[in-house]
Amino acid sequence: MPSFSAIVQDPVIRQLVQENLLERTFHDALFPQLLFRMEAVQAKFPGNLGDSIIFTGNGLIKPKTKPLRPGVDPNPSTFASEQWQATVQQYADTIDTQMPTSMLAIADLFTRNAHQLGMSAGQSINRVVRNRLYNAALSGSTFFEAALGDASSNSGSLSGSSSVVRVRSLNGFTTARNPNLPDGSPVRFAPVSNNNPLAITITHAAGTKAATVIAFTPDTAGDEIGPGTLTCNWSGSITINARQAVIAKDASVIVRVGGGATIDAIVTPSTAGTFFDLKTIRAAVARMRNSNVAPQGDGYYHCHLDPTSEAQVFGDAEFQRLLTSMPDYYIYAQFALGRLLGTVFLRDNETVQATTVGKTSDGYYDPSVDGDACAAEVVNHTGVELHQPIFIGQGSINEYFCDLDALVTEAGITGKTSDIAISNNGIQIAADKIKLIIRAPLDRLQQEVSTSWSFIGDWTLRTLAPRADVV
């Protein structure tokens, strides 16, 4: 308190006023922007079709550039097809408010509880979309956790035609599509088996070897993202070590700074080639273009990156030369990349980081911590924290939602139902299609009010659509 205050100087006045007056209001929390869900193309889930729907996509017919011989008919052409599935699930949360407590609180606690619940709803759904995108971008790429399927073992020699090996993540190794095998899954990805194997490449002491996956066992029942064991077939004997790469034939493309087959190749950023730079961005964009991935509707690919990755680009000598003598340009003035190399860069604190993913103390995925599984690791074997920008093209993910108004029958409801509309620090929270339910108090004293949010839907990605993830 300033020394010139009359309250301090005059003890009589000091006794007449109330010190440390409590402001009767709640201020908004610091909250990230929710950007991942905006990448999803929204569509209403068709009614009366059960809880699942199967989508079909076609490949291209191989171009025929050889001229026909006179009098010879062309051979019939074929094209590949694929199918993927959406299964609607319900996501929800709730909070209770004791109205006597709300009445006596410093501000309207009931309104504040609804506000906080609405922010949680938007953030929860946004992270589900994020996890689906990252799981797809990291699909089919993992490493041996222990060579012999024993957590206490770090290496070993494996021989024979079949061995069980332990891997860090099952993401992308539990299903396969084999249209060329008589008993394989022709168009839709189905669980791996002897008749529907998944082709993989494994790294061992002497190089690489082709193998197949015919079975899997997750550590947590029903979890096909986290750690587990793979039953593999190969010929001959090999020696493998923990943390050597295992790559599926249809793995998504991962562009790692400085190259390398696993996350252990990432080192602490210090010099060019060891941090996120223009060279890495060009490689990711080139991959998207070579795969015929169309840009978003604004004409650019979208890259979601955390502030640390964004700051690393400013340390790139090539980037600095590009902006020489332009200190007032918006990139430096706002410390933001904006548009660059055919890409719009979105600063996103909700990207995969140690603070935004449910992980164990060693940085690995833990199903008991994060309800919706995320395959991304946040720290490698040497303790380097990983930052993982993700590049997204047009139509990468679709959102299918159910109209919750259809749940209301002629019997009516006990309370109120409406769409959530939340503004925090002047920023609108993305909560489209999420319903807010305020239940009338049902206790004997009519004092406890339950406020809930609910969303029923799913997010689908084409199984063979390319995405690029950068670590």
Coordinates of C-alpha atoms in Angstrom, one line a residue:
M1 CA 0.0 0.0 0.0
P2 CA 1.4 3.5 -0.9
S3 CA 2.9 5.5 2.0
F4 CA 0.8 8.6 1.1
S5 CA -2.5 6.7 1.6
A6 CA -4.7 8.4 4.1
I7 CA -5.7 5.0 5.5
V8 CA -2.1 4.4 6.5
Q9 CA -1.4 7.8 7.9
D10 CA -4.6 8.2 10.0
P11 CA -5.3 5.4 12.5
V12 CA -8.9 6.6 13.0
I13 CA -9.7 6.3 9.4
R14 CA -8.0 3.0 9.3
Q15 CA -10.4 1.6 11.9
L16 CA -13.4 2.9 9.9
V17 CA -12.7 1.2 6.6
Q18 CA -12.7 -2.4 5.5
E19 CA -9.3 -3.7 4.3
N20 CA -8.7 -6.4 1.7
L21 CA -12.1 -6.0 0.1
L22 CA -13.0 -9.0 -1.9
E23 CA -14.1 -8.3 -5.5
R24 CA -17.3 -10.1 -6.1
T25 CA -16.6 -11.5 -9.5
F26 CA -14.7 -14.4 -11.3
H27 CA -12.2 -13.6 -13.9
D28 CA -11.7 -15.8 -17.0
A29 CA -8.9 -18.4 -17.0
L30 CA -6.1 -18.3 -19.5
F31 CA -7.3 -20.6 -22.3
P32 CA -5.8 -21.9 -25.6
Q33 CA -7.4 -21.4 -28.9
L34 CA -9.1 -24.5 -30.2
L35 CA -8.0 -25.0 -33.7
F36 CA -7.9 -28.7 -34.5
R37 CA -11.7 -29.1 -34.7
M38 CA -11.9 -26.5 -37.4
E39 CA -10.0 -28.8 -39.7
A40 CA -12.9 -31.3 -39.7
V41 CA -15.5 -31.2 -42.4
Q42 CA -18.8 -31.4 -40.5
A43 CA -21.7 -33.6 -41.7
K44 CA -24.8 -34.9 -40.0
F45 CA -24.7 -38.6 -39.3
P46 CA -27.5 -40.3 -41.4
G47 CA -30.4 -41.4 -39.3
N48 CA -31.8 -44.9 -39.1
L49 CA -28.5 -46.5 -40.1
G50 CA -27.4 -48.0 -36.7
D51 CA -24.4 -46.7 -34.9
S52 CA -21.8 -47.3 -37.7
I53 CA -21.5 -46.3 -41.3
I54 CA -19.0 -47.6 -43.9
F55 CA -17.4 -45.3 -46.5
T56 CA -15.9 -46.4 -49.8
G57 CA -13.1 -44.8 -51.8
N58 CA -11.6 -45.7 -55.2
G59 CA -8.1 -45.7 -56.4
L60 CA -6.9 -44.7 -59.9
I61 CA -6.6 -46.9 -63.1
K62 CA -3.0 -47.2 -64.1
P63 CA -2.3 -45.0 -67.2
K64 CA -1.9 -47.0 -70.4
T65 CA 0.7 -45.3 -72.6
K66 CA 1.6 -48.1 -75.0
P67 CA -0.2 -48.1 -78.3
L68 CA -2.3 -51.1 -79.3
R69 CA -1.2 -53.5 -81.9
P70 CA -3.6 -53.6 -84.9
G71 CA -6.4 -56.1 -84.4
V72 CA -5.7 -56.6 -80.7
D73 CA -8.4 -55.6 -78.1
P74 CA -7.2 -53.8 -74.9
N75 CA -7.1 -55.9 -71.7
P76 CA -9.7 -54.9 -69.1
S77 CA -8.4 -52.6 -66.4
T78 CA -9.1 -52.7 -62.7
F79 CA -8.7 -50.2 -59.9
A80 CA -8.2 -50.7 -56.1
S81 CA -10.9 -49.7 -53.6
E82 CA -10.8 -49.1 -49.9
Q83 CA -13.3 -48.7 -47.1
W84 CA -13.3 -47.1 -43.7
Q85 CA -15.8 -46.8 -40.9
A86 CA -17.3 -44.3 -38.5
T87 CA -18.9 -45.4 -35.3
V88 CA -20.7 -42.8 -33.3
Q89 CA -19.8 -42.5 -29.6
Q90 CA -21.1 -40.3 -26.8
Y91 CA -18.8 -37.8 -25.1
A92 CA -20.1 -36.0 -22.0
D93 CA -19.2 -34.4 -18.6
T94 CA -21.2 -32.9 -15.8
I95 CA -20.9 -30.7 -12.7
D96 CA -23.2 -30.2 -9.8
T97 CA -24.0 -26.8 -8.1
Q98 CA -25.4 -26.5 -4.6
M99 CA -27.7 -23.5 -5.0
P100 CA -27.3 -22.3 -1.3
T101 CA -23.6 -22.2 -1.9
S102 CA -24.0 -20.4 -5.2
M103 CA -26.3 -17.9 -3.5
L104 CA -23.7 -17.1 -0.8
A105 CA -20.6 -17.2 -3.0
I106 CA -18.7 -14.1 -4.1
A107 CA -20.4 -14.3 -7.5
D108 CA -23.0 -16.5 -9.3
L109 CA -21.4 -19.9 -8.9
F110 CA -24.0 -21.6 -11.0
T111 CA -23.3 -19.4 -14.0
R112 CA -19.5 -19.8 -13.5
N113 CA -19.8 -23.6 -13.3
A114 CA -21.7 -23.6 -16.6
H115 CA -19.0 -21.4 -18.1
Q116 CA -16.2 -23.6 -17.0
L117 CA -18.0 -26.7 -18.2
G118 CA -18.5 -25.2 -21.6
M119 CA -14.8 -24.5 -22.0
S120 CA -14.1 -28.1 -20.9
A121 CA -16.5 -29.4 -23.6
G122 CA -14.8 -27.4 -26.4
Q123 CA -11.3 -28.4 -25.2
S124 CA -12.3 -32.1 -24.8
I125 CA -13.7 -32.4 -28.3
N126 CA -10.8 -30.5 -29.8
R127 CA -8.4 -32.9 -28.2
V128 CA -10.3 -35.9 -29.6
V129 CA -9.9 -34.5 -33.1
R130 CA -6.2 -33.8 -32.4
N131 CA -5.6 -37.3 -31.2
R132 CA -7.3 -38.8 -34.3
L133 CA -5.1 -36.7 -36.6
Y134 CA -1.9 -37.5 -34.8
N135 CA -2.7 -41.2 -34.6
A136 CA -3.2 -41.3 -38.3
A137 CA 0.0 -39.3 -38.9
L138 CA 2.0 -41.6 -36.7
S139 CA 0.4 -44.9 -37.8
G140 CA 2.6 -47.8 -38.6
S141 CA 5.8 -46.5 -37.0
T142 CA 7.1 -47.8 -33.7
F143 CA 10.1 -49.5 -32.1
F144 CA 11.0 -52.5 -30.0
E145 CA 10.5 -51.8 -26.4
A146 CA 12.2 -55.1 -25.4
A147 CA 13.3 -57.6 -27.9
L148 CA 11.9 -60.8 -26.3
G149 CA 8.6 -59.5 -25.2
D150 CA 10.0 -59.0 -21.6
A151 CA 10.1 -55.5 -20.2
S152 CA 13.3 -56.4 -18.3
S153 CA 15.1 -57.5 -21.6
N154 CA 16.9 -55.0 -23.8
S155 CA 18.2 -57.3 -26.5
G156 CA 18.3 -60.9 -27.7
S157 CA 18.6 -63.3 -30.6
L158 CA 15.4 -64.4 -32.2
S159 CA 15.2 -67.5 -34.5
G160 CA 12.5 -69.6 -36.1
S161 CA 9.5 -68.7 -38.2
S162 CA 7.5 -66.9 -35.5
S163 CA 8.4 -64.8 -32.5
V164 CA 6.6 -62.5 -30.1
V165 CA 8.2 -59.1 -29.7
R166 CA 7.2 -56.2 -27.5
V167 CA 6.6 -52.7 -29.1
R168 CA 6.0 -49.3 -27.7
S169 CA 2.9 -48.7 -29.7
L170 CA 0.4 -50.9 -31.6
N171 CA -0.9 -47.9 -33.6
G172 CA -1.1 -49.1 -37.2
F173 CA -0.1 -52.7 -36.6
T174 CA -3.4 -54.3 -35.6
T175 CA -5.2 -54.3 -39.0
A176 CA -4.2 -55.0 -42.6
R177 CA -5.7 -54.8 -46.0
N178 CA -4.6 -57.5 -48.6
P179 CA -6.7 -57.3 -51.8
N180 CA -4.2 -59.6 -53.6
L181 CA -4.5 -62.5 -51.1
P182 CA -7.3 -65.1 -51.6
D183 CA -8.2 -64.9 -47.9
G184 CA -7.0 -61.4 -47.2
S185 CA -9.2 -58.4 -46.5
P186 CA -10.0 -57.0 -50.0
V187 CA -11.1 -53.4 -49.4
R188 CA -11.5 -52.8 -45.7
F189 CA -8.8 -53.0 -43.0
A190 CA -9.5 -56.0 -40.9
P191 CA -7.7 -57.5 -37.8
V192 CA -4.3 -59.1 -38.7
S193 CA -4.2 -62.9 -38.8
N194 CA -2.5 -65.7 -40.6
N195 CA -4.8 -65.2 -43.6
N196 CA -4.6 -61.4 -43.4
P197 CA -1.0 -60.5 -42.4
L198 CA 0.5 -57.1 -42.2
A199 CA 3.8 -56.6 -44.0
I200 CA 6.4 -54.8 -41.9
T201 CA 10.1 -54.0 -42.0
I202 CA 12.1 -54.5 -38.8
T203 CA 15.5 -53.1 -38.0
H204 CA 18.0 -55.5 -36.5
A205 CA 21.7 -55.7 -35.7
A206 CA 22.7 -56.5 -39.3
G207 CA 20.3 -54.2 -41.1
T208 CA 16.7 -54.5 -42.0
K209 CA 14.4 -57.5 -42.6
A210 CA 11.0 -58.1 -44.1
A211 CA 8.4 -59.7 -41.8
T212 CA 4.7 -60.0 -41.2
V213 CA 2.5 -59.4 -38.2
I214 CA -0.2 -62.1 -37.7
A215 CA -1.4 -61.3 -34.2
F216 CA -1.2 -58.7 -31.4
T217 CA -1.9 -58.5 -27.7
P218 CA -2.4 -55.0 -26.1
D219 CA -1.2 -54.3 -22.5
T220 CA -4.7 -52.9 -21.9
A221 CA -7.6 -54.8 -23.2
G222 CA -9.3 -53.1 -26.1
D223 CA -6.4 -50.5 -26.6
E224 CA -4.9 -50.7 -30.1
I225 CA -2.9 -47.5 -29.7
G226 CA -0.7 -48.1 -26.6
P227 CA 2.1 -50.6 -25.9
G228 CA 1.7 -54.4 -26.4
T229 CA 3.2 -57.4 -28.2
L230 CA 3.2 -58.4 -31.9
T231 CA 3.4 -62.0 -33.2
C232 CA 5.7 -61.8 -36.2
N233 CA 6.8 -64.2 -38.9
W234 CA 10.2 -64.1 -40.7
S235 CA 12.8 -66.4 -42.1
G236 CA 16.1 -67.2 -40.4
S237 CA 17.6 -65.8 -37.2
I238 CA 18.2 -62.2 -36.3
T239 CA 19.4 -60.2 -33.3
I240 CA 17.4 -57.2 -32.4
N241 CA 17.8 -54.5 -29.7
A242 CA 15.3 -52.4 -27.8
R243 CA 14.3 -49.1 -29.5
Q244 CA 15.1 -50.3 -33.0
A245 CA 12.5 -49.3 -35.6
V246 CA 9.5 -51.3 -36.7
I247 CA 7.7 -49.9 -39.8
A248 CA 4.5 -51.1 -41.5
K249 CA 4.2 -51.2 -45.2
D250 CA 1.4 -48.6 -45.2
A251 CA 2.9 -46.4 -42.5
S252 CA 2.2 -42.7 -42.7
V253 CA 5.1 -40.4 -43.6
I254 CA 7.0 -38.8 -40.7
V255 CA 9.6 -36.1 -41.6
R256 CA 12.1 -36.1 -38.8
V257 CA 14.6 -33.2 -38.3
G258 CA 18.0 -34.6 -39.3
G259 CA 16.5 -37.9 -40.5
G260 CA 16.5 -41.1 -38.5
A261 CA 14.1 -44.0 -38.2
T262 CA 12.9 -43.3 -34.7
I263 CA 12.4 -40.5 -32.2
D264 CA 15.8 -41.3 -30.6
A265 CA 17.5 -39.7 -33.6
I266 CA 16.3 -36.3 -32.4
V267 CA 18.9 -34.4 -30.5
T268 CA 18.9 -31.2 -28.4
P269 CA 18.6 -28.2 -30.8
S270 CA 21.8 -26.3 -31.2
T271 CA 22.8 -26.1 -34.8
A272 CA 21.2 -26.1 -38.2
G273 CA 19.7 -29.5 -39.0
T274 CA 18.8 -30.3 -35.4
F275 CA 15.7 -28.1 -35.1
F276 CA 12.5 -27.2 -37.0
D277 CA 13.6 -25.2 -40.1
L278 CA 12.7 -24.3 -43.7
K279 CA 14.4 -27.4 -45.0
T280 CA 12.1 -29.6 -42.9
I281 CA 9.0 -27.5 -43.9
R282 CA 9.9 -27.9 -47.6
A283 CA 10.2 -31.7 -47.2
A284 CA 6.8 -31.9 -45.6
V285 CA 5.1 -29.7 -48.2
A286 CA 6.8 -31.6 -51.1
R287 CA 5.5 -34.9 -49.7
M288 CA 2.0 -33.6 -49.5
R289 CA 2.2 -32.3 -53.1
N290 CA 3.8 -35.5 -54.5
S291 CA 0.9 -37.4 -52.9
N292 CA -1.7 -35.2 -54.7
V293 CA -3.0 -33.9 -51.4
A294 CA -5.0 -30.7 -52.2
P295 CA -4.5 -27.6 -50.1
Q296 CA -7.2 -26.3 -47.9
G297 CA -10.0 -24.1 -49.1
D298 CA -7.8 -21.0 -48.5
G299 CA -5.2 -22.3 -51.0
Y300 CA -2.6 -23.4 -48.4
Y301 CA -1.8 -26.4 -46.3
H302 CA -2.3 -25.9 -42.6
C303 CA 0.5 -26.5 -40.1
H304 CA -0.3 -26.7 -36.4
L305 CA 2.8 -26.0 -34.3
D306 CA 3.6 -25.0 -30.8
P307 CA 5.4 -21.8 -29.9
T308 CA 8.7 -23.6 -29.3
S309 CA 8.7 -25.0 -32.9
E310 CA 7.7 -21.6 -34.2
A311 CA 10.6 -19.9 -32.4
Q312 CA 13.1 -22.5 -33.8
V313 CA 12.3 -21.4 -37.4
F314 CA 13.4 -17.9 -36.5
G315 CA 16.8 -19.4 -35.6
D316 CA 17.3 -20.9 -39.1
A317 CA 20.0 -19.1 -41.1
E318 CA 18.1 -19.6 -44.3
F319 CA 15.0 -18.0 -42.8
Q320 CA 17.0 -15.1 -41.5
R321 CA 18.5 -14.4 -44.9
L322 CA 15.1 -14.5 -46.5
L323 CA 14.0 -11.6 -44.3
T324 CA 17.2 -9.6 -44.2
S325 CA 16.6 -5.9 -43.8
M326 CA 12.9 -6.4 -43.1
P327 CA 12.7 -5.9 -39.3
D328 CA 9.2 -4.2 -39.6
Y329 CA 7.7 -7.0 -41.6
Y330 CA 4.8 -8.7 -39.8
I331 CA 6.7 -12.0 -39.4
Y332 CA 9.2 -10.2 -37.1
A333 CA 6.8 -7.5 -35.8
Q334 CA 4.3 -10.1 -34.6
F335 CA 6.7 -13.0 -34.0
A336 CA 4.5 -15.2 -36.2
L337 CA 5.3 -17.2 -39.3
G338 CA 1.9 -16.5 -41.0
R339 CA 2.0 -17.8 -44.6
L340 CA 5.2 -19.3 -45.9
L341 CA 6.2 -22.1 -48.4
G342 CA 2.6 -22.7 -49.4
T343 CA 1.5 -23.2 -45.8
V344 CA -0.5 -21.3 -43.2
F345 CA 1.2 -21.7 -39.8
L346 CA -1.2 -21.9 -36.8
R347 CA 0.3 -21.3 -33.4
D348 CA -1.5 -24.0 -31.4
N349 CA -0.8 -24.7 -27.7
E350 CA -2.9 -27.8 -28.0
T351 CA -0.4 -29.7 -30.2
V352 CA 1.1 -32.8 -28.7
Q353 CA 3.3 -31.7 -25.8
A354 CA 4.1 -33.0 -22.3
T355 CA 1.5 -30.7 -20.9
T356 CA -1.4 -31.7 -23.2
V357 CA -1.1 -35.5 -23.5
G358 CA -1.8 -38.0 -20.8
K359 CA 1.6 -39.6 -20.2
T360 CA 3.5 -41.5 -17.6
S361 CA 6.5 -40.0 -15.9
D362 CA 8.8 -41.3 -18.7
G363 CA 6.8 -39.6 -21.4
Y364 CA 5.0 -42.7 -22.8
Y365 CA 1.3 -43.1 -23.4
D366 CA -0.7 -44.3 -20.5
P367 CA -4.3 -45.4 -21.2
S368 CA -5.3 -44.7 -17.6
V369 CA -4.2 -41.0 -17.9
D370 CA -5.6 -40.0 -21.2
G371 CA -9.0 -41.4 -22.1
D372 CA -8.8 -40.9 -25.8
A373 CA -5.5 -42.6 -26.9
C374 CA -2.7 -40.5 -28.5
A375 CA 0.2 -42.5 -30.0
A376 CA 2.6 -39.5 -30.0
E377 CA 5.6 -39.7 -27.6
V378 CA 6.6 -36.5 -25.8
V379 CA 10.2 -37.3 -24.9
N380 CA 12.7 -39.7 -26.4
H381 CA 15.2 -42.2 -24.8
T382 CA 17.8 -39.6 -24.2
G383 CA 15.4 -37.2 -22.5
V384 CA 14.9 -34.7 -25.4
E385 CA 11.5 -33.2 -25.3
L386 CA 9.7 -33.6 -28.6
H387 CA 7.8 -31.0 -30.5
Q388 CA 5.6 -32.3 -33.3
P389 CA 4.1 -29.9 -35.9
I390 CA 1.5 -31.6 -38.1
F391 CA 0.7 -30.6 -41.7
I392 CA -2.9 -31.1 -42.8
G393 CA -4.4 -30.9 -46.3
Q394 CA -8.0 -30.7 -47.7
G395 CA -10.4 -33.4 -46.5
S396 CA -8.0 -34.9 -44.0
I397 CA -10.7 -35.5 -41.4
N398 CA -14.5 -35.6 -41.3
E399 CA -16.8 -35.1 -38.4
Y400 CA -20.1 -36.9 -38.3
F401 CA -22.5 -35.7 -35.6
C402 CA -25.9 -36.7 -34.3
D403 CA -28.7 -34.2 -33.7
L404 CA -29.3 -34.4 -30.0
D405 CA -32.8 -32.8 -30.4
A406 CA -33.9 -36.2 -31.7
L407 CA -33.4 -37.6 -28.1
V408 CA -36.3 -35.4 -26.9
T409 CA -39.6 -37.3 -27.0
E410 CA -43.2 -36.2 -26.5
A411 CA -42.7 -36.9 -22.7
G412 CA -40.4 -33.8 -22.6
I413 CA -37.4 -33.3 -20.4
T414 CA -36.8 -32.3 -16.8
G415 CA -34.8 -29.1 -17.2
K416 CA -33.4 -27.2 -20.3
T417 CA -31.3 -28.2 -23.3
S418 CA -29.5 -25.7 -25.6
D419 CA -26.4 -25.3 -27.7
I420 CA -23.3 -24.1 -25.8
A421 CA -22.2 -20.6 -26.5
I422 CA -19.1 -19.7 -24.5
S423 CA -16.9 -16.6 -24.7
N424 CA -13.7 -16.5 -22.6
N425 CA -11.5 -13.4 -22.5
G426 CA -13.4 -12.2 -25.6
I427 CA -12.6 -15.3 -27.6
Q428 CA -15.4 -17.6 -28.7
I429 CA -14.9 -21.2 -27.7
A430 CA -15.6 -23.7 -30.5
A431 CA -18.5 -25.8 -29.2
D432 CA -20.7 -26.4 -32.2
K433 CA -23.1 -29.3 -32.1
I434 CA -22.4 -29.7 -28.3
K435 CA -25.5 -29.6 -26.2
L436 CA -25.7 -28.0 -22.7
I437 CA -28.2 -29.8 -20.4
I438 CA -29.4 -28.1 -17.2
R439 CA -31.4 -30.6 -15.2
A440 CA -34.0 -29.3 -12.8
P441 CA -33.2 -30.0 -9.1
L442 CA -34.4 -33.4 -8.2
D443 CA -33.3 -33.7 -4.5
R444 CA -35.8 -33.3 -1.7
L445 CA -34.9 -29.7 -1.0
Q446 CA -34.7 -28.7 -4.7
Q447 CA -31.2 -27.3 -4.2
E448 CA -28.8 -29.3 -6.3
V449 CA -28.7 -28.5 -10.0
S450 CA -26.7 -30.6 -12.4
T451 CA -25.2 -29.1 -15.5
S452 CA -23.9 -31.3 -18.3
W453 CA -22.6 -31.3 -21.9
S454 CA -23.1 -34.0 -24.5
F455 CA -21.9 -34.8 -28.0
I456 CA -22.6 -37.9 -30.1
G457 CA -20.5 -38.4 -33.2
D458 CA -17.2 -39.6 -34.6
W459 CA -14.3 -38.4 -36.7
T460 CA -13.1 -40.4 -39.7
L461 CA -9.9 -40.3 -41.8
R462 CA -9.3 -42.2 -45.0
T463 CA -7.1 -45.1 -44.2
L464 CA -4.6 -44.5 -47.0
A465 CA -4.8 -40.7 -47.2
P466 CA -1.3 -39.3 -46.6
R467 CA -0.5 -36.8 -43.8
A468 CA 2.8 -35.5 -42.7
D469 CA 4.0 -35.2 -39.1
V470 CA 7.2 -33.5 -38.2
V471 CA 9.3 -34.2 -35.0

